[in-house]
Short mmCIF file of C-alpha atoms in Angstrom, two decimals:
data_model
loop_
_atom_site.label_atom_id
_atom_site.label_comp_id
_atom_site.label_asym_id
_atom_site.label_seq_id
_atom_site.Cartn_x
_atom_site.Cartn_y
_atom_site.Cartn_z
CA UNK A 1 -25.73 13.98 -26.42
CA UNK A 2 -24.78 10.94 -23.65
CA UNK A 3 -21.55 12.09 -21.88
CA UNK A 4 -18.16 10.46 -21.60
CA UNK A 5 -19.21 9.63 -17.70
CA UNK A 6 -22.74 8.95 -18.21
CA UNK A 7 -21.53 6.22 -21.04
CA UNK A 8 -19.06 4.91 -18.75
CA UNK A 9 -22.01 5.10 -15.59
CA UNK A 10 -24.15 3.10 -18.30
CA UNK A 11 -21.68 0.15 -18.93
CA UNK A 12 -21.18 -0.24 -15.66
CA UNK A 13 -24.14 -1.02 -14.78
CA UNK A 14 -24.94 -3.78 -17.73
CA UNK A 15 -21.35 -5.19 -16.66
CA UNK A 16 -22.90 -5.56 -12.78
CA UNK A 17 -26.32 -6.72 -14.10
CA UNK A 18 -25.10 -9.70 -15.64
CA UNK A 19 -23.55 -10.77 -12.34
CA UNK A 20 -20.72 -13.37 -11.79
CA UNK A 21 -20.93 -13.98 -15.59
CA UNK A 22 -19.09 -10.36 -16.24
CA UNK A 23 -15.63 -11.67 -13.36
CA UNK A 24 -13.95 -13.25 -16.38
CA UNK A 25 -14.33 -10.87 -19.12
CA UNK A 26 -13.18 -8.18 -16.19
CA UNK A 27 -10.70 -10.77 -15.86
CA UNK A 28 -9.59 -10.50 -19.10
CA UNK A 29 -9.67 -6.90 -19.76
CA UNK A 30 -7.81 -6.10 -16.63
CA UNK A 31 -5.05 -8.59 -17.68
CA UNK A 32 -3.66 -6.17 -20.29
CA UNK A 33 -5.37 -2.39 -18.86
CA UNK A 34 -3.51 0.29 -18.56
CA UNK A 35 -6.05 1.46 -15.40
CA UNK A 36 -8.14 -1.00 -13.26
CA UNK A 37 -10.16 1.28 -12.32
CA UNK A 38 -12.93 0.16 -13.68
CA UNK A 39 -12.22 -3.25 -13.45
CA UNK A 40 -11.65 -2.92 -9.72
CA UNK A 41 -15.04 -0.93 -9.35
CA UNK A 42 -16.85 -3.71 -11.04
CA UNK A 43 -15.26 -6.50 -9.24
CA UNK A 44 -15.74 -4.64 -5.57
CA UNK A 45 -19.74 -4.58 -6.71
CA UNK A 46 -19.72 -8.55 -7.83
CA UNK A 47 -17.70 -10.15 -4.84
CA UNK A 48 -18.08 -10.04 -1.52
CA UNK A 49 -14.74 -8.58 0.32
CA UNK A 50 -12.58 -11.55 0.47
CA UNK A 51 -12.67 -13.04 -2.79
CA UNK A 52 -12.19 -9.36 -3.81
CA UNK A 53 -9.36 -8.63 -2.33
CA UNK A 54 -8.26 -12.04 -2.95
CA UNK A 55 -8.78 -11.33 -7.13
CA UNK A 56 -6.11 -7.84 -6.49
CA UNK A 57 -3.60 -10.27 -4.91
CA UNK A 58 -4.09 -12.29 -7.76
CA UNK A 59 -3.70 -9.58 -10.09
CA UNK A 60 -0.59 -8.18 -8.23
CA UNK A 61 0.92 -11.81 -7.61
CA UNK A 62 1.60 -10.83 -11.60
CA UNK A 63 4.01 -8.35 -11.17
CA UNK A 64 7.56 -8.27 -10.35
CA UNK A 65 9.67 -5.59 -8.31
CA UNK A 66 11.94 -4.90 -11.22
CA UNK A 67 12.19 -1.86 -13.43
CA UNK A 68 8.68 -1.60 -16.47
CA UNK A 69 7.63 1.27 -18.25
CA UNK A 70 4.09 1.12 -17.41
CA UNK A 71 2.95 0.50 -14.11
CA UNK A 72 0.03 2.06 -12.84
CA UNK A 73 -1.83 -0.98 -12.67
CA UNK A 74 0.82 -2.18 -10.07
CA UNK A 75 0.09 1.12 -8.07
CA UNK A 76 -3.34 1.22 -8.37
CA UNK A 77 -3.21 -2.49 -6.89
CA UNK A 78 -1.26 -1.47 -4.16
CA UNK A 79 -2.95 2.01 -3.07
CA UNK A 80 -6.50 0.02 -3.15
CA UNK A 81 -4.74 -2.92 -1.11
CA UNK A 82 -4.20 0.20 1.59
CA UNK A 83 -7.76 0.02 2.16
CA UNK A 84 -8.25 -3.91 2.77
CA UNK A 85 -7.35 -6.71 5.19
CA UNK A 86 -6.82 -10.02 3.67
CA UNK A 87 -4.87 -13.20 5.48
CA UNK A 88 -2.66 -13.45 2.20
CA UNK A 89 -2.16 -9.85 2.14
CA UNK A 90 1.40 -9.64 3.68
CA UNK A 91 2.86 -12.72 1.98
CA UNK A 92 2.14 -11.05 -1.81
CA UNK A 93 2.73 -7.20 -1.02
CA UNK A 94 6.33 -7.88 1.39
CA UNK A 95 7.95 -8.32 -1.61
CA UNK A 96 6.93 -4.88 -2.90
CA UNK A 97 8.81 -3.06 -0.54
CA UNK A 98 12.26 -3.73 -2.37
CA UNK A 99 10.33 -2.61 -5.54
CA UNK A 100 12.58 -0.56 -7.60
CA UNK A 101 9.99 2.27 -8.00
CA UNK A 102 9.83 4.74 -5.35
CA UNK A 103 6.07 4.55 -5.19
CA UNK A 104 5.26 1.48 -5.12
CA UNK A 105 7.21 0.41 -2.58
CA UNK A 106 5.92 3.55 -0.82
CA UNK A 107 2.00 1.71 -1.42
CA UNK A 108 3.31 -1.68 -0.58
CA UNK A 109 4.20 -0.18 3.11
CA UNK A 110 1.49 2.03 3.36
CA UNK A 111 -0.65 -1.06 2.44
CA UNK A 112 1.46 -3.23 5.26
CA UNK A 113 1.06 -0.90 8.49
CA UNK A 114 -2.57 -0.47 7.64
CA UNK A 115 -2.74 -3.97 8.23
CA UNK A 116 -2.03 -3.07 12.05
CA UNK A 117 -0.41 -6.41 13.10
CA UNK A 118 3.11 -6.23 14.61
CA UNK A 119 4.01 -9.09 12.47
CA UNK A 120 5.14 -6.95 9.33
CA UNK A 121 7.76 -5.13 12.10
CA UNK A 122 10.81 -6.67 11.06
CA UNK A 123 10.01 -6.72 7.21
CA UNK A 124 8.92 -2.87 7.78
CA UNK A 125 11.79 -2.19 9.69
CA UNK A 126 14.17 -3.38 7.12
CA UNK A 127 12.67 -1.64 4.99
CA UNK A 128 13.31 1.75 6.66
CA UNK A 129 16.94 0.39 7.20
CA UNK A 130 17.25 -0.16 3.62
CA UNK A 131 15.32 3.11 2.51
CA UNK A 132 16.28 6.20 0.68
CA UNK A 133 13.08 7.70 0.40
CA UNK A 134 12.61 10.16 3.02
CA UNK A 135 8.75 9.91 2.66
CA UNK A 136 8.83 6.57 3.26
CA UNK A 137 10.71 6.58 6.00
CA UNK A 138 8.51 9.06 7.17
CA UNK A 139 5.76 6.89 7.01
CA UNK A 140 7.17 3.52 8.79
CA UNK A 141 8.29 6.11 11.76
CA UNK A 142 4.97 7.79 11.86
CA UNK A 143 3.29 4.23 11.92
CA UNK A 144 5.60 3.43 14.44
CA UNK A 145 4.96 6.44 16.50
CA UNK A 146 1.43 6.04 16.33
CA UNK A 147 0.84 2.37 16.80
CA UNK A 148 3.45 2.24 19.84
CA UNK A 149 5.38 -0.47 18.65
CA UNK A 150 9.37 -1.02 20.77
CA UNK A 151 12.37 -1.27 17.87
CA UNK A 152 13.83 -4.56 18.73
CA UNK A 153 17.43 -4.15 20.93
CA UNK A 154 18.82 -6.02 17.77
CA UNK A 155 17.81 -3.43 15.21
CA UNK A 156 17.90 -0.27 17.32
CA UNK A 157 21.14 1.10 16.56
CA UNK A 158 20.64 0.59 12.42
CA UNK A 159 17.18 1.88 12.67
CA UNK A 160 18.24 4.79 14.73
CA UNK A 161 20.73 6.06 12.36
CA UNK A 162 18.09 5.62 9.38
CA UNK A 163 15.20 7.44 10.86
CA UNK A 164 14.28 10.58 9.44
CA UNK A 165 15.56 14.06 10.35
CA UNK A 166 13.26 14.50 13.49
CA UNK A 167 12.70 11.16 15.08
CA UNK A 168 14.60 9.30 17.48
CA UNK A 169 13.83 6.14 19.70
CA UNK A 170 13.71 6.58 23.38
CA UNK A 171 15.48 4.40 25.94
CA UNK A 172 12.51 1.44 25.94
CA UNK A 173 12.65 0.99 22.17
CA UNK A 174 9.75 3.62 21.29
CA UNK A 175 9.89 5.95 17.94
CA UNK A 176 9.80 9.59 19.00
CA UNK A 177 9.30 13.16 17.81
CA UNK A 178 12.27 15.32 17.90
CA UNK A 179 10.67 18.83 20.00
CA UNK A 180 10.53 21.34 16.55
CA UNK A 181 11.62 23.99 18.37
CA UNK A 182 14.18 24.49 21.55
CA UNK A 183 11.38 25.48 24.75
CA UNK A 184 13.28 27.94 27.05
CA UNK A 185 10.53 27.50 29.78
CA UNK A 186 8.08 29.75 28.77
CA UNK A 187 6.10 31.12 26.19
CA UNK A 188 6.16 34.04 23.74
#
């Protein structure tokens, strides 16, 4: 009377047990998943953190930005990716944030900003420019707001007029807050 998870708990632990032996038949298996879940879970156990996150850019370097049925695998790549830095990182996910599903390019700039390195600005701000998504756009200003990082003079006035309902950039460049409410000088 084994359970579905305790099965699952089971066979992952063989798969880890036989070591770098199991990376190509998780390979394999992940090339035609439906969910890397697993695959990923095994894989994070086997490699150390940069050939791991170099094997997702691998398996993500696979996909294309145009319209497929199926593609949580693509997502699931992407949201993980949100949690790793990797020098090859910014070069394989850019081109996910022209992807023509609205979450995935939300991931692929989630996945860029966390990176925290000015250099994905202008992609990023194009981005935003190019954007319908309101939660995306949230997200660029937000990362904006909170890292600090000046809109370029040459991209100010397009980026200003894309920015969410709420944010504005002040006179040196920086993303702002709106005030939520109207302050009369005192309080209720």
């Amino acid at each position: 009377s084994i359970t579905d998870q305790e099965e699952k708990d089971a066979a992952f632990t063989a798969i880890v047990r036989c070591g770098r032996h199991a990376i190509e038949p998780v390979r394999a298996f992940a090339a035609k998943a439906e969910s890397l879940a697993w695959a990923m879970r095994v894989l994070k156990e086997l490699l150390p953190e940069e050939e791991y996150v170099g094997e997702l850019l691998l398996w993500l370097s696979r996909w294309d930005t145009e319209y497929a049925k199926f593609i949580d695998p693509k997502i699931q790549l992407l949201a993980t990716l949100e949690e790793h830095r990797h020098p090859d990182l910014v070069k394989t996910v850019e081109p996910f944030l022209l992807d023509v599903n609205e979450t995935a390019r939300f991931h692929a700039a989630a996945t860029l900003l966390a990176q925290d390195d000015a250099s994905v600005a202008p992609a990023i701000l194009q981005a935003l420019v190019d954007e319908e998504s309101v939660r995306i756009k949230i997200k660029i200003a937000d990362a904006f707001l909170a890292r600090g990082w000046a809109i370029p003079d040459d991209v100010r006035a397009d980026v200003r007029k894309n920015l969410p309902s709420g944010y504005t950039i002040d006179g040196e460049g920086l993303v702002r807050k709106k005030d939520a409410a109207p302050s009369f000088g005192f309080e209720l």
